[in-house]
Amino acid sequence: MSVAQQVFLRDAMRRLNLTRDVFSARIGVKRRALDTWLLPEGSQEFRSMPDVVGRFVTEIMDNDLLLRKYAQSTQSGPLRDRIAVDGKHQLLSVDQFSRESVEELFRIADLMQPIARRRKVSRVLEGAVLGNLFFEASTRTRVSFGAAFCRLGGSVCDTTGFTFSSMAKGESIYDTSRVMSGYVDAMVVRHPDRGSVAEFARATNIPVVNGGDGPGEHPSQALLDLYTILTEFSRLGKLLDGAHIAMVGDLKYGRTVHSLIKLLALYRGLKFTLVAPRGLEMPNDILEQVGRNGGHVIEQAGSLEEGLSGGVDVIYATRVQKERFAAEELEGYTLDFQVNKAIIDKCCGPDVVIMHPLPRDSRPGANDLSVDLNHDSRLAIFRQTDNGIPVRMAIFAVLLGVEGLVQHSLRDVTWNPPSHVGPDDSVFHGLD
Ligand code: ASP
Ligand code: CP
């Protein structure tokens, strides 16, 4: 087996959407045996999985893939056509996805993992150029979209801020978008106004990706967040259907939570607990949309302790989007809203997954996600940022129609990456 047995088994459980109990029953082994195969190799309890089990699991996955391919062929055409907007290959909102199409995208992201983990290289986008147009601050979205494009063999041109683009001279979105279309093969755009990225998209026939449109949406962030939740749950032996998700912080202006809650609503029977200071609650139109799907329960809690006391599976903390409103409105954001070690230890179990889209505001008085959780393996924030690469590679591969070429394009890397990219990464966090 070319990948570690733990990685192989976790991926298998996630792809088959099975808990540890159901998976062990499906492959006919005791749950205890499965647990020992999933332990780190250094552990006293670790056992090697017999080859025959590996072959059996591969066979189950192959059959499952065939069934899915058959199901897809009975739908209409490639993924990029099924998620298209007005016939154009763009990613503007999570509303473009169904549960099936999002899971199809994640299978493509899985294919990208050896590239993202720096074991393999691919050149399927050789010759293609990405235009990164960021009119608001960004580290993750701009750099990870750029890196994802480069890791598929393409190259990137960037422009950041209004000052250094001709929008500072009064150029319109239409003209900017049309001009860029003559230079590049895809665009990622971040802009402070809701709906502005859709305006860029209307003015071009090349793929456009919404990298955040003011307080509107941040669809690629929500996709990588959902991918992270599914990956973490597979490690923990949980399913997303029926899970309890707490969203904390600025739910009014936070575009990541607007996209994420709609995407999560594609699953069944979730409980959402929303914890926001007065005045920063989740907008009603989004709550109504979520309420129309899948038998979900939505509760609003007045304090973090009240919100977390019901035993949540995921805590998704967010930064107060200070850039979107006047300073006096900030007063409600007290220390009581801070996700920190004390509140997590008091209200949550060992299996909770703590997430944040980042950046977290580490300045004194910001009361954002505390750094005192940095050495707590329940904190998934850097596993989350790492997942930005395979998910964004998958988005490009789909929008540019090369996802079918990736598997056969893979070559070994020529350099030696570190086994763990971060000095504090826990065992399951590293590169495989
Ligand atoms: N980086 C995310 C966004 O641009 C979240 C944040 O800035 O708080 O929406
Ligand atoms: N999560 C996110 O969008 O980060 P940036 O604002 O740094 O791009």
Tab-separated table of C-alpha atoms and ligand atoms in Angstrom:
chain	number	residue	atom	x	y	z
A	1	MET	CA	0.000	0.000	0.000
A	2	SER	CA	1.591	3.338	-1.078
A	3	VAL	CA	-0.169	5.485	1.577
A	4	ALA	CA	-0.111	4.914	5.324
A	5	GLN	CA	-2.863	2.480	6.388
A	6	GLN	CA	-4.349	5.109	8.729
A	7	VAL	CA	-4.713	7.629	5.890
A	8	PHE	CA	-6.072	4.922	3.585
A	9	LEU	CA	-8.707	3.803	6.112
A	10	ARG	CA	-9.792	7.333	7.045
A	11	ASP	CA	-10.143	8.295	3.394
A	12	ALA	CA	-12.148	5.124	2.769
A	13	MET	CA	-14.551	5.869	5.652
A	14	ARG	CA	-15.001	9.431	4.485
A	15	ARG	CA	-15.565	8.531	0.857
A	16	LEU	CA	-18.042	5.831	1.798
A	17	ASN	CA	-19.661	8.164	4.355
A	18	LEU	CA	-19.487	5.499	7.098
A	19	THR	CA	-18.831	5.809	10.835
A	20	ARG	CA	-16.167	3.567	12.390
A	21	ASP	CA	-18.860	1.229	13.759
A	22	VAL	CA	-20.628	0.850	10.434
A	23	PHE	CA	-17.368	0.622	8.472
A	24	SER	CA	-15.979	-2.150	10.702
A	25	ALA	CA	-19.270	-4.061	10.340
A	26	ARG	CA	-19.175	-3.553	6.545
A	27	ILE	CA	-15.670	-5.047	6.216
A	28	GLY	CA	-16.434	-7.763	8.784
A	29	VAL	CA	-13.876	-6.899	11.472
A	30	LYS	CA	-14.260	-5.985	15.134
A	31	ARG	CA	-14.398	-2.253	15.877
A	32	ARG	CA	-11.464	-2.791	18.272
A	33	ALA	CA	-9.291	-4.177	15.438
A	34	LEU	CA	-10.115	-1.171	13.267
A	35	ASP	CA	-9.207	1.159	16.144
A	36	THR	CA	-5.762	-0.451	16.502
A	37	TRP	CA	-5.103	-0.095	12.741
A	38	LEU	CA	-5.937	3.598	12.983
A	39	LEU	CA	-3.537	4.334	15.844
A	40	PRO	CA	-0.212	6.098	15.154
A	41	GLU	CA	2.527	3.549	14.378
A	42	GLY	CA	4.517	4.593	17.445
A	43	SER	CA	1.694	3.532	19.780
A	44	GLN	CA	1.943	0.328	21.868
A	45	GLU	CA	-1.495	-0.716	20.657
A	46	PHE	CA	-0.846	-0.177	16.926
A	47	ARG	CA	-1.380	-3.228	14.673
A	48	SER	CA	-0.701	-3.648	10.951
A	49	MET	CA	-3.787	-4.288	8.875
A	50	PRO	CA	-3.722	-7.616	6.951
A	51	ASP	CA	-3.237	-7.126	3.170
A	52	VAL	CA	-6.500	-8.918	2.464
A	53	VAL	CA	-8.436	-6.208	4.319
A	54	GLY	CA	-6.747	-3.488	2.256
A	55	ARG	CA	-7.708	-5.305	-0.950
A	56	PHE	CA	-11.292	-5.771	0.247
A	57	VAL	CA	-11.662	-2.082	1.179
A	58	THR	CA	-10.239	-1.076	-2.226
A	59	GLU	CA	-12.781	-3.340	-3.921
A	60	ILE	CA	-15.660	-1.798	-1.934
A	61	MET	CA	-14.446	1.705	-2.889
A	62	ASP	CA	-14.074	0.767	-6.569
A	63	ASN	CA	-17.635	-0.579	-6.626
A	64	ASP	CA	-18.876	2.541	-4.883
A	65	LEU	CA	-17.062	4.700	-7.470
A	66	LEU	CA	-18.635	2.746	-10.329
A	67	LEU	CA	-22.083	3.238	-8.819
A	68	ARG	CA	-21.442	6.964	-8.404
A	69	LYS	CA	-20.138	7.247	-11.990
A	70	TYR	CA	-23.272	5.499	-13.194
A	71	ALA	CA	-25.414	7.878	-11.116
A	72	GLN	CA	-23.486	10.840	-12.574
A	73	SER	CA	-23.888	9.630	-16.146
A	74	THR	CA	-27.623	9.542	-15.612
A	75	GLN	CA	-27.402	13.211	-14.533
A	76	SER	CA	-26.425	15.672	-17.241
A	77	GLY	CA	-22.788	16.023	-18.233
A	78	PRO	CA	-19.635	17.178	-16.496
A	79	LEU	CA	-19.640	18.885	-13.099
A	80	ARG	CA	-18.715	22.297	-14.516
A	81	ASP	CA	-21.894	22.294	-16.623
A	82	ARG	CA	-24.033	21.211	-13.686
A	83	ILE	CA	-22.798	24.068	-11.484
A	84	ALA	CA	-22.687	26.674	-14.297
A	85	VAL	CA	-24.278	30.125	-13.926
A	86	ASP	CA	-26.207	31.203	-17.050
A	87	GLY	CA	-24.199	28.628	-18.971
A	88	LYS	CA	-20.883	30.131	-17.784
A	89	HIS	CA	-18.250	28.224	-15.772
A	90	GLN	CA	-18.032	30.373	-12.679
A	91	LEU	CA	-18.087	30.034	-8.902
A	92	LEU	CA	-20.065	32.906	-7.432
A	93	SER	CA	-22.199	31.333	-4.692
A	94	VAL	CA	-22.614	28.049	-2.844
A	95	ASP	CA	-26.187	28.070	-4.175
A	96	GLN	CA	-24.720	26.532	-7.336
A	97	PHE	CA	-24.146	23.216	-5.509
A	98	SER	CA	-26.221	20.187	-4.565
A	99	ARG	CA	-24.971	17.631	-2.039
A	100	GLU	CA	-24.003	15.318	-4.932
A	101	SER	CA	-22.065	17.981	-6.826
A	102	VAL	CA	-20.224	19.192	-3.735
A	103	GLU	CA	-19.182	15.621	-2.914
A	104	GLU	CA	-18.047	15.138	-6.501
A	105	LEU	CA	-15.860	18.229	-6.143
A	106	PHE	CA	-14.399	16.777	-2.926
A	107	ARG	CA	-13.469	13.531	-4.677
A	108	ILE	CA	-11.486	15.682	-7.108
A	109	ALA	CA	-9.922	17.501	-4.120
A	110	ASP	CA	-8.904	14.069	-2.765
A	111	LEU	CA	-7.139	13.422	-6.081
A	112	MET	CA	-5.217	16.667	-5.557
A	113	GLN	CA	-3.967	15.727	-2.070
A	114	PRO	CA	-0.682	14.114	-3.208
A	115	ILE	CA	0.085	17.369	-5.063
A	116	ALA	CA	-1.001	19.566	-2.151
A	117	ARG	CA	1.053	17.398	0.214
A	118	ARG	CA	4.045	17.868	-2.084
A	119	ARG	CA	4.531	14.254	-3.045
A	120	LYS	CA	3.513	14.657	-6.689
A	121	VAL	CA	3.515	17.356	-9.358
A	122	SER	CA	1.147	17.907	-12.267
A	123	ARG	CA	1.234	20.221	-15.309
A	124	VAL	CA	-2.391	19.936	-16.474
A	125	LEU	CA	-2.778	23.735	-16.524
A	126	GLU	CA	0.555	24.386	-18.261
A	127	GLY	CA	0.312	27.613	-20.288
A	128	ALA	CA	-2.791	28.884	-18.476
A	129	VAL	CA	-2.656	32.213	-16.623
A	130	LEU	CA	-4.716	33.212	-13.573
A	131	GLY	CA	-5.579	36.839	-12.812
A	132	ASN	CA	-5.911	37.441	-9.066
A	133	LEU	CA	-7.804	40.716	-8.558
A	134	PHE	CA	-8.006	41.589	-4.869
A	135	PHE	CA	-9.535	44.933	-3.915
A	136	GLU	CA	-9.621	44.022	-0.204
A	137	ALA	CA	-6.984	42.669	2.193
A	138	SER	CA	-6.204	38.960	1.875
A	139	THR	CA	-3.462	36.472	2.707
A	140	ARG	CA	-5.044	32.994	2.453
A	141	THR	CA	-7.465	33.377	-0.436
A	142	ARG	CA	-5.130	35.277	-2.738
A	143	VAL	CA	-2.022	33.187	-2.057
A	144	SER	CA	-3.730	29.787	-1.895
A	145	PHE	CA	-5.656	30.349	-5.131
A	146	GLY	CA	-2.365	31.437	-6.727
A	147	ALA	CA	-0.456	28.468	-5.295
A	148	ALA	CA	-3.231	26.052	-6.348
A	149	PHE	CA	-3.056	27.335	-9.939
A	150	CYS	CA	0.753	27.115	-9.965
A	151	ARG	CA	0.712	23.583	-8.527
A	152	LEU	CA	-1.369	22.542	-11.528
A	153	GLY	CA	1.284	23.990	-13.839
A	154	GLY	CA	-0.261	27.427	-14.523
A	155	SER	CA	1.064	30.879	-13.670
A	156	VAL	CA	-0.430	33.870	-11.862
A	157	CYS	CA	-0.720	37.653	-12.334
A	158	ASP	CA	-1.808	39.648	-9.278
A	159	THR	CA	-3.246	43.059	-8.621
A	160	THR	CA	-3.962	44.161	-5.062
A	161	GLY	CA	-5.920	47.157	-3.759
A	162	PHE	CA	-7.707	49.912	-5.666
A	163	THR	CA	-4.660	52.189	-5.527
A	164	PHE	CA	-2.597	49.986	-7.827
A	165	SER	CA	-5.338	49.228	-10.340
A	166	SER	CA	-6.863	51.624	-12.853
A	167	MET	CA	-10.096	51.511	-10.863
A	168	ALA	CA	-8.376	54.322	-8.939
A	169	LYS	CA	-8.755	56.323	-12.201
A	170	GLY	CA	-12.473	55.595	-12.380
A	171	GLU	CA	-12.441	52.476	-14.570
A	172	SER	CA	-15.664	50.426	-14.315
A	173	ILE	CA	-16.031	46.789	-13.316
A	174	TYR	CA	-17.246	46.006	-16.854
A	175	ASP	CA	-14.167	47.510	-18.538
A	176	THR	CA	-11.753	45.993	-16.008
A	177	SER	CA	-13.259	42.536	-16.417
A	178	ARG	CA	-13.326	42.683	-20.215
A	179	VAL	CA	-9.725	43.907	-20.390
A	180	MET	CA	-8.513	41.169	-18.000
A	181	SER	CA	-10.325	38.538	-20.087
A	182	GLY	CA	-7.961	39.264	-22.949
A	183	TYR	CA	-4.937	38.643	-20.715
A	184	VAL	CA	-5.782	35.668	-18.497
A	185	ASP	CA	-7.690	32.355	-18.563
A	186	ALA	CA	-9.465	32.648	-15.199
A	187	MET	CA	-9.998	35.339	-12.576
A	188	VAL	CA	-10.380	35.257	-8.805
A	189	VAL	CA	-11.919	38.510	-7.573
A	190	ARG	CA	-12.342	39.951	-4.070
A	191	HIS	CA	-14.191	43.240	-3.784
A	192	PRO	CA	-15.848	45.165	-0.890
A	193	ASP	CA	-19.324	45.331	-2.502
A	194	ARG	CA	-21.927	42.569	-2.348
A	195	GLY	CA	-22.788	41.408	-5.885
A	196	SER	CA	-19.683	43.015	-7.447
A	197	VAL	CA	-18.020	39.718	-8.372
A	198	ALA	CA	-21.186	38.644	-10.210
A	199	GLU	CA	-20.871	41.927	-12.118
A	200	PHE	CA	-17.280	40.993	-13.089
A	201	ALA	CA	-18.586	37.595	-14.172
A	202	ARG	CA	-21.312	39.054	-16.391
A	203	ALA	CA	-18.668	41.036	-18.319
A	204	THR	CA	-16.576	38.019	-19.366
A	205	ASN	CA	-16.728	34.489	-20.720
A	206	ILE	CA	-13.676	33.228	-18.810
A	207	PRO	CA	-14.195	31.490	-15.435
A	208	VAL	CA	-14.592	33.903	-12.512
A	209	VAL	CA	-14.347	32.836	-8.866
A	210	ASN	CA	-15.800	34.873	-6.028
A	211	GLY	CA	-12.991	35.370	-3.498
A	212	GLY	CA	-15.351	37.353	-1.225
A	213	ASP	CA	-17.859	40.057	-2.222
A	214	GLY	CA	-18.238	42.384	0.760
A	215	PRO	CA	-20.647	40.894	3.321
A	216	GLY	CA	-22.127	38.641	0.607
A	217	GLU	CA	-20.469	35.252	0.107
A	218	HIS	CA	-17.111	33.478	0.225
A	219	PRO	CA	-17.938	30.203	-1.528
A	220	SER	CA	-14.452	28.699	-1.829
A	221	GLN	CA	-13.919	29.232	1.911
A	222	ALA	CA	-17.167	27.418	2.694
A	223	LEU	CA	-16.171	24.563	0.384
A	224	LEU	CA	-12.828	24.117	2.135
A	225	ASP	CA	-14.576	24.426	5.508
A	226	LEU	CA	-17.041	21.683	4.623
A	227	TYR	CA	-14.200	19.525	3.250
A	228	THR	CA	-12.384	20.040	6.566
A	229	ILE	CA	-15.453	19.119	8.630
A	230	LEU	CA	-15.954	15.916	6.612
A	231	THR	CA	-12.255	15.017	6.924
A	232	GLU	CA	-12.211	15.693	10.676
A	233	PHE	CA	-15.431	13.728	11.153
A	234	SER	CA	-14.020	10.767	9.278
A	235	ARG	CA	-10.996	10.806	11.612
A	236	LEU	CA	-13.370	10.919	14.577
A	237	GLY	CA	-15.791	8.321	13.157
A	238	LYS	CA	-18.711	10.778	12.916
A	239	LEU	CA	-21.224	11.617	10.187
A	240	LEU	CA	-22.300	15.115	9.246
A	241	ASP	CA	-25.996	14.259	8.971
A	242	GLY	CA	-27.466	14.976	12.404
A	243	ALA	CA	-24.420	16.903	13.684
A	244	HIS	CA	-24.539	19.956	15.948
A	245	ILE	CA	-22.682	23.024	14.618
A	246	ALA	CA	-22.156	26.219	16.625
A	247	MET	CA	-21.348	29.438	14.769
A	248	VAL	CA	-19.950	32.209	16.922
A	249	GLY	CA	-19.191	35.893	16.416
A	250	ASP	CA	-20.107	38.355	13.699
A	251	LEU	CA	-22.736	36.381	11.821
A	252	LYS	CA	-24.206	39.500	10.210
A	253	TYR	CA	-21.239	40.685	8.171
A	254	GLY	CA	-19.210	37.442	8.127
A	255	ARG	CA	-19.474	36.192	4.538
A	256	THR	CA	-17.822	32.861	5.374
A	257	VAL	CA	-20.678	31.850	7.688
A	258	HIS	CA	-23.267	33.017	5.147
A	259	SER	CA	-21.833	30.589	2.605
A	260	LEU	CA	-21.058	27.814	5.084
A	261	ILE	CA	-24.477	27.550	6.714
A	262	LYS	CA	-26.135	27.295	3.278
A	263	LEU	CA	-23.695	24.590	2.209
A	264	LEU	CA	-24.145	22.624	5.441
A	265	ALA	CA	-27.906	22.813	4.917
A	266	LEU	CA	-27.459	20.422	1.951
A	267	TYR	CA	-27.015	17.683	4.611
A	268	ARG	CA	-29.801	16.292	6.778
A	269	GLY	CA	-31.046	16.978	10.285
A	270	LEU	CA	-28.365	19.390	11.482
A	271	LYS	CA	-28.683	21.484	14.588
A	272	PHE	CA	-27.248	24.990	14.276
A	273	THR	CA	-26.594	27.063	17.372
A	274	LEU	CA	-25.883	30.672	16.521
A	275	VAL	CA	-24.078	32.808	19.075
A	276	ALA	CA	-23.790	36.471	18.094
A	277	PRO	CA	-23.739	39.740	20.000
A	278	ARG	CA	-26.889	41.837	19.708
A	279	GLY	CA	-26.996	43.519	16.301
A	280	LEU	CA	-24.601	41.035	14.649
A	281	GLU	CA	-27.045	38.136	14.178
A	282	MET	CA	-27.298	35.998	11.032
A	283	PRO	CA	-29.483	37.735	8.380
A	284	ASN	CA	-33.063	36.466	8.147
A	285	ASP	CA	-33.004	35.672	4.433
A	286	ILE	CA	-30.199	33.165	5.039
A	287	LEU	CA	-32.025	31.619	8.008
A	288	GLU	CA	-35.146	31.262	5.864
A	289	GLN	CA	-33.172	29.547	3.110
A	290	VAL	CA	-31.590	27.110	5.598
A	291	GLY	CA	-34.975	26.500	7.221
A	292	ARG	CA	-36.445	25.365	3.891
A	293	ASN	CA	-34.000	22.396	3.632
A	294	GLY	CA	-33.345	19.075	5.306
A	295	GLY	CA	-35.234	19.249	8.640
A	296	HIS	CA	-32.674	21.402	10.439
A	297	VAL	CA	-33.053	22.990	13.860
A	298	ILE	CA	-31.752	26.542	14.294
A	299	GLU	CA	-31.309	28.029	17.754
A	300	GLN	CA	-29.951	31.401	18.776
A	301	ALA	CA	-28.026	31.561	22.071
A	302	GLY	CA	-27.366	34.737	24.043
A	303	SER	CA	-24.021	33.568	25.444
A	304	LEU	CA	-21.231	31.239	24.431
A	305	GLU	CA	-21.685	29.063	27.516
A	306	GLU	CA	-25.396	28.622	26.807
A	307	GLY	CA	-24.675	27.876	23.122
A	308	LEU	CA	-22.003	25.272	23.775
A	309	SER	CA	-23.670	23.540	26.692
A	310	GLY	CA	-25.696	21.178	24.451
A	311	GLY	CA	-22.561	19.274	23.335
A	312	VAL	CA	-21.553	20.603	19.933
A	313	ASP	CA	-19.562	18.727	17.268
A	314	VAL	CA	-18.076	21.816	15.578
A	315	ILE	CA	-17.431	25.352	16.815
A	316	TYR	CA	-16.923	27.804	13.969
A	317	ALA	CA	-15.640	31.084	15.407
A	318	THR	CA	-15.418	34.262	13.326
A	319	ARG	CA	-13.726	37.652	13.500
A	320	VAL	CA	-15.765	40.800	13.970
A	321	GLN	CA	-15.768	42.399	10.504
A	322	LYS	CA	-14.790	45.832	11.839
A	323	GLU	CA	-14.121	47.128	8.350
A	324	ARG	CA	-17.846	46.842	7.558
A	325	PHE	CA	-19.394	49.000	10.307
A	326	ALA	CA	-18.901	51.937	12.672
A	327	ALA	CA	-16.698	51.452	15.748
A	328	GLU	CA	-19.481	52.223	18.262
A	329	GLU	CA	-21.408	49.106	17.173
A	330	LEU	CA	-18.499	47.031	18.478
A	331	GLU	CA	-19.357	47.478	22.128
A	332	GLY	CA	-21.390	44.256	22.337
A	333	TYR	CA	-18.378	42.113	21.541
A	334	THR	CA	-17.204	41.364	25.062
A	335	LEU	CA	-14.845	38.722	26.427
A	336	ASP	CA	-17.931	36.478	26.963
A	337	PHE	CA	-17.882	35.741	23.223
A	338	GLN	CA	-14.272	34.617	23.132
A	339	VAL	CA	-13.619	30.961	22.272
A	340	ASN	CA	-10.755	30.012	24.586
A	341	LYS	CA	-9.385	26.991	26.446
A	342	ALA	CA	-11.369	27.631	29.628
A	343	ILE	CA	-14.762	27.635	27.877
A	344	ILE	CA	-13.848	24.700	25.620
A	345	ASP	CA	-12.670	22.583	28.564
A	346	LYS	CA	-15.786	23.524	30.514
A	347	CYS	CA	-18.410	22.910	27.807
A	348	CYS	CA	-16.951	20.567	25.159
A	349	GLY	CA	-15.720	17.002	24.870
A	350	PRO	CA	-12.470	15.611	23.428
A	351	ASP	CA	-13.995	15.256	19.943
A	352	VAL	CA	-15.069	18.832	19.286
A	353	VAL	CA	-13.616	20.419	16.126
A	354	ILE	CA	-12.679	24.094	16.552
A	355	MET	CA	-12.568	26.101	13.345
A	356	HIS	CA	-12.155	29.696	12.176
A	357	PRO	CA	-11.799	31.018	8.618
A	358	LEU	CA	-8.905	33.234	9.781
A	359	PRO	CA	-7.388	35.735	10.110
A	360	ARG	CA	-8.022	35.841	13.867
A	361	ASP	CA	-7.561	39.254	15.378
A	362	SER	CA	-4.805	38.761	17.947
A	363	ARG	CA	-4.736	42.379	19.117
A	364	PRO	CA	-5.576	43.026	22.784
A	365	GLY	CA	-9.304	43.589	23.355
A	366	ALA	CA	-10.378	41.913	20.092
A	367	ASN	CA	-11.711	38.844	21.979
A	368	ASP	CA	-11.262	36.681	18.879
A	369	LEU	CA	-10.352	32.960	19.018
A	370	SER	CA	-7.712	32.664	21.738
A	371	VAL	CA	-4.118	31.592	21.113
A	372	ASP	CA	-4.251	29.517	24.329
A	373	LEU	CA	-5.761	26.686	22.235
A	374	ASN	CA	-2.755	26.584	19.891
A	375	HIS	CA	-1.416	23.318	21.313
A	376	ASP	CA	-4.841	21.692	21.592
A	377	SER	CA	-5.354	19.096	18.840
A	378	ARG	CA	-9.072	19.991	18.744
A	379	LEU	CA	-8.043	23.247	17.086
A	380	ALA	CA	-8.357	22.508	13.357
A	381	ILE	CA	-7.560	25.973	11.975
A	382	PHE	CA	-4.316	25.061	10.251
A	383	ARG	CA	-5.656	21.769	8.929
A	384	GLN	CA	-8.428	23.995	7.555
A	385	THR	CA	-6.003	26.409	5.843
A	386	ASP	CA	-3.983	23.468	4.448
A	387	ASN	CA	-7.194	22.133	2.865
A	388	GLY	CA	-7.508	25.394	0.927
A	389	ILE	CA	-4.990	24.097	-1.617
A	390	PRO	CA	-6.593	20.776	-2.732
A	391	VAL	CA	-10.079	22.299	-2.710
A	392	ARG	CA	-9.022	25.327	-4.769
A	393	MET	CA	-7.087	23.071	-7.153
A	394	ALA	CA	-10.281	21.061	-7.598
A	395	ILE	CA	-12.256	24.244	-8.300
A	396	PHE	CA	-9.830	25.266	-11.069
A	397	ALA	CA	-9.649	21.765	-12.512
A	398	VAL	CA	-13.444	21.641	-12.748
A	399	LEU	CA	-13.948	25.171	-14.101
A	400	LEU	CA	-11.238	24.677	-16.741
A	401	GLY	CA	-12.356	21.118	-17.526
A	402	VAL	CA	-9.105	19.246	-16.770
A	403	GLU	CA	-10.133	17.134	-13.768
A	404	GLY	CA	-10.084	13.960	-15.864
A	405	LEU	CA	-6.420	14.532	-16.816
A	406	VAL	CA	-4.995	14.876	-13.310
A	407	GLN	CA	-4.632	11.220	-12.289
A	408	HIS	CA	-2.444	10.305	-15.259
A	409	SER	CA	-0.418	13.516	-15.147
A	410	LEU	CA	1.140	12.883	-11.736
A	411	ARG	CA	4.927	12.687	-11.391
A	412	ASP	CA	7.061	12.398	-8.246
A	413	VAL	CA	8.419	15.634	-6.797
A	414	THR	CA	12.139	16.204	-7.097
A	415	TRP	CA	12.658	17.963	-3.748
A	416	ASN	CA	12.228	16.868	-0.123
A	417	PRO	CA	9.364	18.595	1.713
A	418	PRO	CA	9.297	18.521	5.544
A	419	SER	CA	7.178	15.753	7.107
A	420	HIS	CA	5.136	18.392	9.023
A	421	VAL	CA	4.828	21.906	7.599
A	422	GLY	CA	4.092	23.482	11.011
A	423	PRO	CA	6.327	22.970	14.074
A	424	ASP	CA	3.326	22.262	16.332
A	425	ASP	CA	1.337	20.029	13.966
A	426	SER	CA	-0.021	16.915	15.620
A	427	VAL	CA	0.515	13.491	14.063
A	428	PHE	CA	-2.620	13.436	11.917
A	429	HIS	CA	-1.889	16.976	10.797
A	430	GLY	CA	1.264	16.345	8.808
A	431	LEU	CA	2.016	15.625	5.183
A	432	ASP	CA	1.467	11.955	4.364
B	1	ASP	N1	-10.887	35.990	5.619
B	1	ASP	C1	-12.298	35.836	5.732
B	1	ASP	C2	-12.994	36.758	4.750
B	1	ASP	O1	-12.316	37.440	4.008
B	1	ASP	C3	-12.781	36.051	7.128
B	1	ASP	C4	-12.391	37.349	7.752
B	1	ASP	O2	-11.728	38.200	7.122
B	1	ASP	O3	-12.737	37.505	8.923
B	1	ASP	O4	-14.189	36.769	4.719
B	2	CP	N1	-10.068	33.133	5.096
B	2	CP	C1	-9.740	34.168	4.281
B	2	CP	O1	-10.465	34.516	3.352
B	2	CP	O2	-8.535	34.704	4.539
B	2	CP	P1	-7.935	35.988	3.816
B	2	CP	O3	-8.849	37.133	4.116
B	2	CP	O4	-6.557	36.160	4.400
B	2	CP	O5	-7.911	35.709	2.339
